[in-house]
mmCIF file of C-alpha atoms in Angstrom:
data_model
loop_
_atom_site.group_PDB
_atom_site.id
_atom_site.type_symbol
_atom_site.label_atom_id
_atom_site.label_comp_id
_atom_site.label_asym_id
_atom_site.label_seq_id
_atom_site.Cartn_x
_atom_site.Cartn_y
_atom_site.Cartn_z
ATOM 1 C CA MET A 11 58.586 -83.406 19.423
ATOM 2 C CA ILE A 12 56.135 -80.497 18.861
ATOM 3 C CA ASN A 13 53.229 -80.229 21.316
ATOM 4 C CA LEU A 14 50.298 -79.303 19.023
ATOM 5 C CA ASP A 15 47.881 -78.599 21.890
ATOM 6 C CA LYS A 16 50.290 -76.123 23.436
ATOM 7 C CA LEU A 17 50.871 -74.477 20.044
ATOM 8 C CA ASN A 18 47.104 -74.095 19.412
ATOM 9 C CA ARG A 19 46.589 -72.590 22.885
ATOM 10 C CA MET A 20 49.295 -70.032 22.193
ATOM 11 C CA LYS A 21 47.703 -69.076 18.876
ATOM 12 C CA PHE A 22 44.300 -68.728 20.547
ATOM 13 C CA LEU A 23 45.708 -66.510 23.297
ATOM 14 C CA LYS A 24 47.267 -64.235 20.683
ATOM 15 C CA LEU A 25 43.980 -64.001 18.730
ATOM 16 C CA PHE A 26 41.692 -63.670 21.776
ATOM 17 C CA PRO A 27 42.006 -59.854 22.253
ATOM 18 C CA ARG A 28 41.149 -59.288 18.585
ATOM 19 C CA LEU A 29 38.147 -61.658 18.720
ATOM 20 C CA LEU A 30 36.913 -59.952 21.878
ATOM 21 C CA LEU A 31 37.076 -56.520 20.265
ATOM 22 C CA LEU A 32 35.145 -57.744 17.184
ATOM 23 C CA THR A 33 32.462 -59.306 19.393
ATOM 24 C CA LEU A 34 32.047 -56.144 21.477
ATOM 25 C CA ALA A 35 31.845 -54.006 18.326
ATOM 26 C CA SER A 36 29.121 -56.255 16.872
ATOM 27 C CA LEU A 37 27.094 -56.104 20.079
ATOM 28 C CA SER A 38 27.438 -52.305 20.144
ATOM 29 C CA MET A 39 26.134 -52.045 16.578
ATOM 30 C CA LEU A 40 23.150 -54.266 17.345
ATOM 31 C CA THR A 41 22.308 -52.260 20.455
ATOM 32 C CA SER A 42 22.563 -49.005 18.507
ATOM 33 C CA CYS A 43 20.247 -50.329 15.774
ATOM 34 C CA ASN A 44 17.689 -51.478 18.342
ATOM 35 C CA GLN A 45 17.736 -48.069 19.995
ATOM 36 C CA ARG A 46 16.982 -46.371 16.678
ATOM 37 C CA VAL A 47 13.900 -48.534 16.009
ATOM 38 C CA LYS A 48 10.825 -46.806 17.421
ATOM 39 C CA LYS A 49 7.479 -48.527 17.634
ATOM 40 C CA LEU A 50 4.836 -46.057 16.523
ATOM 41 C CA LYS A 51 1.919 -45.649 18.883
ATOM 42 C CA SER A 52 -1.644 -45.862 17.564
ATOM 43 C CA PRO A 53 -4.794 -44.044 18.735
ATOM 44 C CA PRO A 54 -6.956 -45.835 21.342
ATOM 45 C CA ARG A 55 -8.469 -49.089 20.003
ATOM 46 C CA TYR A 56 -6.610 -48.876 16.674
ATOM 47 C CA ASN A 57 -3.456 -50.479 15.354
ATOM 48 C CA PHE A 58 -1.530 -48.689 12.608
ATOM 49 C CA SER A 59 0.214 -51.977 11.755
ATOM 50 C CA GLU A 60 -3.141 -53.538 10.836
ATOM 51 C CA VAL A 61 -4.336 -51.628 7.785
ATOM 52 C CA PHE A 62 -6.538 -52.360 4.783
ATOM 53 C CA THR A 63 -5.393 -50.349 1.759
ATOM 54 C CA HIS A 64 -7.650 -49.451 -1.191
ATOM 55 C CA LYS A 65 -6.024 -47.953 -4.273
ATOM 56 C CA LEU A 66 -8.330 -45.366 -5.810
ATOM 57 C CA ASP A 67 -9.186 -44.462 -9.383
ATOM 58 C CA LEU A 68 -6.672 -42.142 -11.074
ATOM 59 C CA LYS A 69 -9.366 -39.447 -11.067
ATOM 60 C CA LEU A 70 -8.764 -39.329 -7.315
ATOM 61 C CA LYS A 71 -4.977 -39.211 -7.408
ATOM 62 C CA GLU A 72 -5.193 -35.808 -5.709
ATOM 63 C CA ILE A 73 -7.979 -36.774 -3.324
ATOM 64 C CA SER A 74 -8.354 -33.984 -0.799
ATOM 65 C CA GLY A 75 -11.452 -34.826 1.224
ATOM 66 C CA ILE A 76 -13.420 -37.944 2.135
ATOM 67 C CA VAL A 77 -16.628 -38.407 4.118
ATOM 68 C CA TRP A 78 -18.796 -41.405 4.962
ATOM 69 C CA SER A 79 -22.500 -40.851 4.274
ATOM 70 C CA LYS A 80 -24.588 -43.036 6.562
ATOM 71 C CA GLU A 81 -27.730 -41.823 4.780
ATOM 72 C CA ARG A 82 -26.471 -42.937 1.363
ATOM 73 C CA GLY A 83 -24.355 -45.855 2.561
ATOM 74 C CA GLU A 84 -21.320 -44.773 0.539
ATOM 75 C CA PHE A 85 -18.182 -42.655 0.640
ATOM 76 C CA ILE A 86 -18.113 -39.250 -1.022
ATOM 77 C CA ALA A 87 -14.812 -37.712 -2.072
ATOM 78 C CA HIS A 88 -13.394 -34.891 -4.141
ATOM 79 C CA ASN A 89 -9.974 -34.032 -5.479
ATOM 80 C CA ASP A 90 -7.952 -30.916 -4.886
ATOM 81 C CA GLU A 91 -8.281 -29.007 -8.151
ATOM 82 C CA SER A 92 -11.569 -29.861 -9.873
ATOM 83 C CA GLY A 93 -15.068 -29.090 -8.615
ATOM 84 C CA LYS A 94 -16.293 -32.686 -8.776
ATOM 85 C CA LEU A 95 -17.813 -35.066 -6.266
ATOM 86 C CA PHE A 96 -17.098 -38.773 -6.540
ATOM 87 C CA PHE A 97 -19.447 -41.325 -4.990
ATOM 88 C CA LEU A 98 -17.586 -44.494 -4.007
ATOM 89 C CA ASP A 99 -18.852 -48.007 -3.415
ATOM 90 C CA LYS A 100 -18.651 -48.809 0.309
ATOM 91 C CA GLU A 101 -16.855 -52.115 -0.320
ATOM 92 C CA THR A 102 -14.751 -51.805 -3.486
ATOM 93 C CA LYS A 103 -14.212 -48.015 -3.313
ATOM 94 C CA PHE A 104 -14.836 -47.891 -7.083
ATOM 95 C CA ILE A 105 -16.420 -44.697 -8.439
ATOM 96 C CA LYS A 106 -20.179 -45.246 -8.805
ATOM 97 C CA ALA A 107 -21.119 -41.748 -9.933
ATOM 98 C CA GLU A 108 -19.742 -38.214 -10.379
ATOM 99 C CA PHE A 109 -21.201 -34.740 -10.019
ATOM 100 C CA SER A 110 -19.630 -31.469 -11.208
ATOM 101 C CA PHE A 111 -20.553 -28.795 -8.677
ATOM 102 C CA ALA A 112 -18.123 -26.047 -9.786
ATOM 103 C CA GLY A 113 -15.181 -25.235 -12.035
ATOM 104 C CA LYS A 114 -11.515 -25.567 -11.216
ATOM 105 C CA GLY A 115 -10.425 -24.345 -7.801
ATOM 106 C CA ASP A 116 -8.638 -25.239 -4.587
ATOM 107 C CA TYR A 117 -11.176 -27.503 -2.841
ATOM 108 C CA GLU A 118 -9.921 -28.850 0.471
ATOM 109 C CA ASP A 119 -12.525 -30.749 2.512
ATOM 110 C CA ILE A 120 -16.015 -32.178 2.530
ATOM 111 C CA ALA A 121 -18.603 -32.667 5.289
ATOM 112 C CA ILE A 122 -22.222 -33.763 5.654
ATOM 113 C CA ALA A 123 -24.653 -31.892 7.884
ATOM 114 C CA LYS A 124 -28.113 -33.408 8.307
ATOM 115 C CA GLY A 125 -27.773 -35.256 5.011
ATOM 116 C CA VAL A 126 -26.618 -32.201 3.056
ATOM 117 C CA ILE A 127 -23.156 -32.162 1.433
ATOM 118 C CA TYR A 128 -20.845 -29.172 1.914
ATOM 119 C CA VAL A 129 -17.449 -28.567 0.277
ATOM 120 C CA LEU A 130 -14.775 -26.199 1.619
ATOM 121 C CA LYS A 131 -12.541 -24.049 -0.561
ATOM 122 C CA SER A 132 -9.136 -22.941 0.730
ATOM 123 C CA ASN A 133 -10.264 -19.281 0.937
ATOM 124 C CA GLY A 134 -13.082 -20.151 3.358
ATOM 125 C CA THR A 135 -15.927 -20.390 0.837
ATOM 126 C CA ILE A 136 -18.435 -23.176 1.495
ATOM 127 C CA THR A 137 -20.473 -24.703 -1.330
ATOM 128 C CA LYS A 138 -23.728 -26.499 -0.585
ATOM 129 C CA ILE A 139 -24.887 -29.436 -2.730
ATOM 130 C CA ILE A 140 -28.665 -29.716 -2.945
ATOM 131 C CA GLN A 141 -30.506 -32.803 -4.186
ATOM 132 C CA ASP A 142 -34.200 -32.632 -5.079
ATOM 133 C CA SER A 143 -36.788 -35.399 -4.803
ATOM 134 C CA SER A 144 -35.973 -36.658 -8.295
ATOM 135 C CA GLY A 145 -32.315 -37.092 -7.362
ATOM 136 C CA LYS A 146 -31.059 -34.155 -9.432
ATOM 137 C CA MET A 147 -28.227 -32.204 -7.837
ATOM 138 C CA LYS A 148 -27.291 -28.540 -7.948
ATOM 139 C CA SER A 149 -24.797 -26.400 -6.047
ATOM 140 C CA VAL A 150 -25.059 -22.988 -4.386
ATOM 141 C CA GLU A 151 -22.610 -20.889 -2.403
ATOM 142 C CA ALA A 152 -23.569 -21.224 1.256
ATOM 143 C CA GLY A 153 -21.219 -18.581 2.637
ATOM 144 C CA LYS A 154 -17.687 -17.257 2.936
ATOM 145 C CA ILE A 155 -15.847 -16.207 6.057
ATOM 146 C CA GLY A 156 -14.885 -12.532 5.962
ATOM 147 C CA LEU A 157 -11.545 -12.426 7.757
ATOM 148 C CA SER A 158 -8.939 -9.820 6.901
ATOM 149 C CA GLY A 159 -5.486 -10.777 5.690
ATOM 150 C CA ILE A 160 -4.338 -13.950 3.977
ATOM 151 C CA ASN A 161 -6.105 -17.054 5.282
ATOM 152 C CA ASP A 162 -5.856 -20.691 4.261
ATOM 153 C CA PHE A 163 -8.277 -23.444 5.288
ATOM 154 C CA GLU A 164 -8.115 -27.201 4.661
ATOM 155 C CA SER A 165 -10.308 -28.747 7.384
ATOM 156 C CA MET A 166 -14.061 -28.877 7.854
ATOM 157 C CA TYR A 167 -16.328 -31.200 9.848
ATOM 158 C CA PHE A 168 -19.872 -31.171 11.223
ATOM 159 C CA ASP A 169 -20.337 -30.729 14.977
ATOM 160 C CA ASP A 170 -23.769 -32.136 15.814
ATOM 161 C CA ILE A 171 -23.763 -30.621 19.322
ATOM 162 C CA ARG A 172 -23.094 -27.086 18.090
ATOM 163 C CA ASN A 173 -25.205 -27.798 14.990
ATOM 164 C CA ALA A 174 -22.464 -26.139 12.981
ATOM 165 C CA LEU A 175 -19.813 -26.809 10.386
ATOM 166 C CA ILE A 176 -16.401 -26.142 11.937
ATOM 167 C CA ILE A 177 -13.523 -24.991 9.743
ATOM 168 C CA ILE A 178 -9.991 -24.948 11.141
ATOM 169 C CA CYS A 179 -7.231 -22.637 9.954
ATOM 170 C CA LYS A 180 -4.201 -24.122 8.286
ATOM 171 C CA ASN A 181 -2.579 -20.699 8.175
ATOM 172 C CA CYS A 182 -4.551 -17.618 9.186
ATOM 173 C CA ALA A 183 -3.377 -14.026 9.518
ATOM 174 C CA MET A 184 -4.839 -13.681 13.024
ATOM 175 C CA ASP A 185 -2.881 -16.649 14.406
ATOM 176 C CA ASP A 186 0.670 -16.712 15.719
ATOM 177 C CA LYS A 187 3.014 -19.707 15.941
ATOM 178 C CA SER A 188 1.310 -20.880 19.155
ATOM 179 C CA THR A 189 -2.329 -20.664 18.047
ATOM 180 C CA VAL A 190 -4.615 -22.317 15.490
ATOM 181 C CA SER A 191 -8.138 -20.872 15.268
ATOM 182 C CA ALA A 192 -11.390 -22.633 14.387
ATOM 183 C CA PHE A 193 -14.616 -20.983 13.201
ATOM 184 C CA ALA A 194 -18.246 -22.059 13.140
ATOM 185 C CA PHE A 195 -20.624 -21.851 10.199
ATOM 186 C CA TYR A 196 -24.285 -22.283 11.150
ATOM 187 C CA PRO A 197 -26.013 -23.474 7.951
ATOM 188 C CA ASP A 198 -29.552 -23.238 9.330
ATOM 189 C CA SER A 199 -29.328 -19.755 10.846
ATOM 190 C CA THR A 200 -26.640 -17.090 11.109
ATOM 191 C CA GLY A 201 -23.960 -18.420 8.772
ATOM 192 C CA PHE A 202 -20.349 -17.643 9.724
ATOM 193 C CA ASP A 203 -19.364 -16.384 13.150
ATOM 194 C CA GLU A 204 -16.095 -14.484 12.695
ATOM 195 C CA THR A 205 -15.165 -14.919 16.356
ATOM 196 C CA PRO A 206 -13.226 -18.196 16.812
ATOM 197 C CA VAL A 207 -15.366 -20.959 18.290
ATOM 198 C CA PHE A 208 -12.173 -22.304 19.873
ATOM 199 C CA LYS A 209 -8.396 -22.050 19.551
ATOM 200 C CA ILE A 210 -5.926 -24.929 19.528
ATOM 201 C CA ASN A 211 -2.746 -24.504 21.520
ATOM 202 C CA ALA A 212 -0.018 -25.472 19.018
ATOM 203 C CA ASP A 213 2.648 -25.405 21.743
ATOM 204 C CA GLU A 214 0.715 -28.050 23.655
ATOM 205 C CA VAL A 215 0.506 -30.196 20.526
ATOM 206 C CA ARG A 216 4.254 -29.817 20.147
ATOM 207 C CA SER A 217 4.866 -30.861 23.762
ATOM 208 C CA LEU A 218 2.685 -33.967 23.377
ATOM 209 C CA ALA A 219 4.268 -35.010 20.079
ATOM 210 C CA PRO A 220 6.323 -38.235 20.189
ATOM 211 C CA GLN A 221 9.044 -36.589 18.112
ATOM 212 C CA LYS A 222 10.083 -33.143 16.945
ATOM 213 C CA SER A 223 7.990 -31.732 14.102
ATOM 214 C CA SER A 224 6.898 -28.550 12.379
ATOM 215 C CA LYS A 225 3.912 -26.466 13.531
ATOM 216 C CA LEU A 226 0.421 -27.920 13.533
ATOM 217 C CA GLN A 227 -1.244 -27.201 10.165
ATOM 218 C CA PRO A 228 -4.601 -29.016 10.031
ATOM 219 C CA SER A 229 -5.380 -30.807 6.755
ATOM 220 C CA ALA A 230 -8.550 -32.682 7.796
ATOM 221 C CA ALA A 231 -10.720 -33.278 10.844
ATOM 222 C CA ALA A 232 -13.679 -35.356 12.028
ATOM 223 C CA ILE A 233 -15.558 -36.202 15.226
ATOM 224 C CA HIS A 234 -15.142 -39.786 16.399
ATOM 225 C CA PRO A 235 -18.677 -41.247 16.712
ATOM 226 C CA VAL A 236 -17.809 -43.577 19.628
ATOM 227 C CA LEU A 237 -15.019 -41.835 21.552
ATOM 228 C CA ASN A 238 -16.673 -38.414 21.112
ATOM 229 C CA LYS A 239 -13.262 -36.891 20.377
ATOM 230 C CA LEU A 240 -12.009 -34.563 17.653
ATOM 231 C CA PHE A 241 -9.402 -36.184 15.386
ATOM 232 C CA ILE A 242 -7.221 -33.765 13.394
ATOM 233 C CA ILE A 243 -4.722 -34.636 10.678
ATOM 234 C CA SER A 244 -1.764 -32.324 10.124
ATOM 235 C CA SER A 245 -0.113 -33.505 6.926
ATOM 236 C CA PRO A 246 2.858 -31.063 6.943
ATOM 237 C CA SER A 247 3.883 -32.181 10.450
ATOM 238 C CA ASN A 248 2.956 -35.875 9.920
ATOM 239 C CA GLN A 249 0.631 -35.946 12.919
ATOM 240 C CA LEU A 250 -2.755 -37.188 14.066
ATOM 241 C CA ILE A 251 -4.061 -35.202 17.030
ATOM 242 C CA MET A 252 -6.816 -36.391 19.343
ATOM 243 C CA ALA A 253 -8.543 -33.544 21.177
ATOM 244 C CA ASP A 254 -11.800 -32.815 22.943
ATOM 245 C CA ARG A 255 -14.597 -31.025 21.075
ATOM 246 C CA ASP A 256 -13.177 -27.651 22.135
ATOM 247 C CA GLY A 257 -9.846 -28.386 20.468
ATOM 248 C CA ASN A 258 -7.889 -29.114 23.658
ATOM 249 C CA PRO A 259 -5.168 -31.617 22.640
ATOM 250 C CA GLU A 260 -5.046 -34.899 24.552
ATOM 251 C CA SER A 261 -2.749 -37.126 22.475
ATOM 252 C CA VAL A 262 -0.522 -36.763 19.420
ATOM 253 C CA PHE A 263 0.460 -39.642 17.122
ATOM 254 C CA HIS A 264 3.148 -39.717 14.462
ATOM 255 C CA LEU A 265 2.079 -40.620 10.910
ATOM 256 C CA SER A 266 4.897 -42.409 9.120
ATOM 257 C CA LYS A 267 5.590 -41.309 5.548
ATOM 258 C CA LYS A 268 5.668 -44.920 4.402
ATOM 259 C CA LEU A 269 2.048 -45.540 5.434
ATOM 260 C CA PHE A 270 0.815 -41.949 5.154
ATOM 261 C CA PRO A 271 2.705 -40.314 2.236
ATOM 262 C CA GLN A 272 0.296 -37.353 2.109
ATOM 263 C CA PRO A 273 -2.776 -37.695 4.362
ATOM 264 C CA GLU A 274 -5.489 -35.196 3.388
ATOM 265 C CA GLY A 275 -8.810 -36.649 4.563
ATOM 266 C CA ILE A 276 -10.327 -38.488 7.524
ATOM 267 C CA THR A 277 -13.765 -39.937 8.222
ATOM 268 C CA PHE A 278 -15.397 -42.561 10.442
ATOM 269 C CA LYS A 279 -18.150 -45.111 10.051
ATOM 270 C CA ASN A 280 -20.720 -45.279 12.837
ATOM 271 C CA ASN A 281 -18.953 -48.253 14.467
ATOM 272 C CA GLY A 282 -15.724 -46.261 14.799
ATOM 273 C CA ASP A 283 -13.806 -47.700 11.845
ATOM 274 C CA MET A 284 -11.399 -44.979 10.708
ATOM 275 C CA TYR A 285 -10.592 -44.099 7.082
ATOM 276 C CA ILE A 286 -7.695 -41.840 6.073
ATOM 277 C CA SER A 287 -7.166 -40.756 2.458
ATOM 278 C CA ASN A 288 -3.735 -40.099 0.936
ATOM 279 C CA GLU A 289 -3.014 -38.129 -2.187
ATOM 280 C CA GLY A 290 -1.025 -40.113 -4.727
ATOM 281 C CA VAL A 291 2.552 -38.866 -4.474
ATOM 282 C CA THR A 292 4.126 -41.210 -7.023
ATOM 283 C CA SER A 293 1.134 -43.355 -8.007
ATOM 284 C CA LYS A 294 -2.578 -43.664 -7.189
ATOM 285 C CA GLY A 295 -4.264 -42.115 -4.198
ATOM 286 C CA THR A 296 -5.227 -44.499 -1.400
ATOM 287 C CA LEU A 297 -7.918 -44.940 1.232
ATOM 288 C CA LEU A 298 -6.663 -46.646 4.406
ATOM 289 C CA LYS A 299 -9.042 -48.482 6.733
ATOM 290 C CA PHE A 300 -8.282 -49.043 10.421
ATOM 291 C CA ILE A 301 -10.713 -51.213 12.384
ATOM 292 C CA TYR A 302 -12.016 -49.907 15.692
ATOM 293 C CA LYS A 303 -11.573 -52.691 18.231
ATOM 294 C CA LEU A 304 -14.021 -52.969 21.105
#
C-alpha cells in the first residue's frame, strides 16, 4: 500500500531548494528596488509633495520670469522671446492685462524695486517700466553691464538691504568652473557696478548637492521674505540652492524633472508661500505653489 504522506514529503524535499532560491531572489529584487527609491528633500518649511499646480495661458508657454507685486496684489510675468508683460490674477492666474514694453528679444527675468518693474535681457540690459498717475505705461533702458567677453544672464532680484537689483551670471567670461559672479545695479544712483558684489562657490554647491549634477547655472533667484535667505534656481542642473544674502550656499535641493520640467522663475508672497514657474516643454507652462508652513 502506498504511503501518500511519505510520498508528498519526498516531493516537497525535492522542491524545497528551488522554492528557497526563488524566495531569496524575490527578496533581493524588492530590496534593490527600495534602495533605488530616494525621497527628495524639500527646503525648510516646505513640502515638494504638496503642490498646487496652475496651468497658464498658451501665451505664457515659454514663461521665463515671474514676480509677485505686493503693491498691485497680482503676479507679473513675461515669456522668453517677446517683450510683453502679463498681469495675472492672484487666484486664478488668468491673464488680466498685457503690456508691450519692447520688441522680440531674449528676456530672462523680472523684478520689482520700490514698486517699479524691471526686466532683464540675457546680455545684461535692464529695461525699466514706468507708470504715470493715469496708469499709462512706458519703457526705458535703465542700463547695461559693460563686461568684456561673452556673458549670459538669466537671474535678477531686488535686494532691499543693498537697495540694488542683483543679476547673477549663468555663463560669464570672467568666471571659471568653480565660480559664479553676481553684480549689483543701483537704480537710484550709480547704475551698474562692474566689480562683482559677491561670488558663488560652485564647488561648494556641488559638494552639498544630494546627487551628481552639472555646474550651477542660475536661471532665477529671489530673497525669501521670512527666512531672509537667497533662493536660486539652476534649471540645467535641476537644483534649488538656499544661500545667505552674500551667495554662500547653505543647502542644495534636487528638482525632479517630473515636477519641474523646466523651472525658469521663482517668487514669494509676503507670508513665505513659494511660486516656481515652468516653461511648457510639451504643453502649457505652469506655476507651482508651495505653502510655507509655520
